[in-house]
Amino acid sequence: IDVKQVTIVVNFDLPVKQGEEPDYETYLHRIGRTGRFGKKGLAFNMIEVDELPSLMKIQDHF
C-alpha cells in the first residue's frame, strides 16, 4: 500500500515464523507502510508479556 496519509502503524501481534521466531522481513514490511514520501511516521507494537523476548530480538536485529 502506497498511501501518503498513513502516518501510524499498529501491530496488534508481532509477526512470527514457525517455532515462534520473529519474522523480521514481515515486521519491516509492516512498519514500512508509514513514514513514506519524506514524511514522518510512527509504529506501535502492542504486546503481551510473553511476547517481550520476540520484541527484544526484533530490536536487536534492527
Short mmCIF file of C-alpha atoms in Angstrom, two decimals:
data_model
loop_
_atom_site.label_atom_id
_atom_site.label_comp_id
_atom_site.label_asym_id
_atom_site.label_seq_id
_atom_site.Cartn_x
_atom_site.Cartn_y
_atom_site.Cartn_z
CA ILE A 1 0.00 0.00 0.00
CA ASP A 2 1.49 3.34 -1.01
CA VAL A 3 -0.83 5.80 0.70
CA LYS A 4 0.62 9.17 1.68
CA GLN A 5 -1.87 9.55 4.54
CA VAL A 6 -0.61 6.52 6.51
CA THR A 7 1.16 8.07 9.50
CA ILE A 8 0.67 5.38 12.16
CA VAL A 9 1.01 1.60 12.04
CA VAL A 10 -0.15 -0.51 14.99
CA ASN A 11 0.99 -4.12 15.31
CA PHE A 12 -1.52 -6.00 17.41
CA ASP A 13 0.60 -9.14 17.11
CA LEU A 14 4.22 -9.46 16.18
CA PRO A 15 4.87 -11.43 13.01
CA VAL A 16 6.47 -14.79 13.79
CA LYS A 17 7.79 -17.72 11.80
CA GLN A 18 7.40 -21.36 12.74
CA GLY A 19 8.94 -22.03 16.12
CA GLU A 20 7.95 -18.59 17.40
CA GLU A 21 10.99 -16.86 15.88
CA PRO A 22 10.29 -13.26 14.84
CA ASP A 23 9.68 -12.71 11.13
CA TYR A 24 11.94 -9.73 10.58
CA GLU A 25 11.08 -9.25 6.91
CA THR A 26 7.34 -9.11 7.59
CA TYR A 27 7.90 -6.75 10.52
CA LEU A 28 9.91 -4.37 8.35
CA HIS A 29 7.30 -4.56 5.59
CA ARG A 30 4.52 -3.69 8.05
CA ILE A 31 6.20 -0.73 9.68
CA GLY A 32 7.45 0.45 6.31
CA ARG A 33 3.89 1.45 5.44
CA THR A 34 4.36 4.64 7.45
CA GLY A 35 6.85 7.45 7.13
CA ARG A 36 6.88 7.32 3.35
CA PHE A 37 7.22 10.05 0.75
CA GLY A 38 9.54 12.05 3.02
CA LYS A 39 7.05 12.23 5.88
CA LYS A 40 7.49 11.08 9.46
CA GLY A 41 5.54 8.15 10.82
CA LEU A 42 5.04 6.12 13.99
CA ALA A 43 4.86 2.39 14.60
CA PHE A 44 3.41 0.94 17.79
CA ASN A 45 3.69 -2.66 18.99
CA MET A 46 1.00 -3.83 21.38
CA ILE A 47 2.34 -6.96 23.05
CA GLU A 48 1.66 -9.37 25.88
CA VAL A 49 4.38 -10.01 28.46
CA ASP A 50 5.21 -13.36 26.87
CA GLU A 51 6.00 -11.59 23.56
CA LEU A 52 8.69 -9.40 25.11
CA PRO A 53 11.56 -11.75 24.14
CA SER A 54 10.44 -11.59 20.49
CA LEU A 55 10.24 -7.81 20.63
CA MET A 56 13.75 -7.65 22.08
CA LYS A 57 15.02 -9.89 19.25
CA ILE A 58 13.43 -7.54 16.72
CA GLN A 59 15.02 -4.55 18.45
CA ASP A 60 18.44 -6.21 18.43
CA HIS A 61 18.04 -7.21 14.78
CA PHE A 62 17.41 -3.65 13.63
#
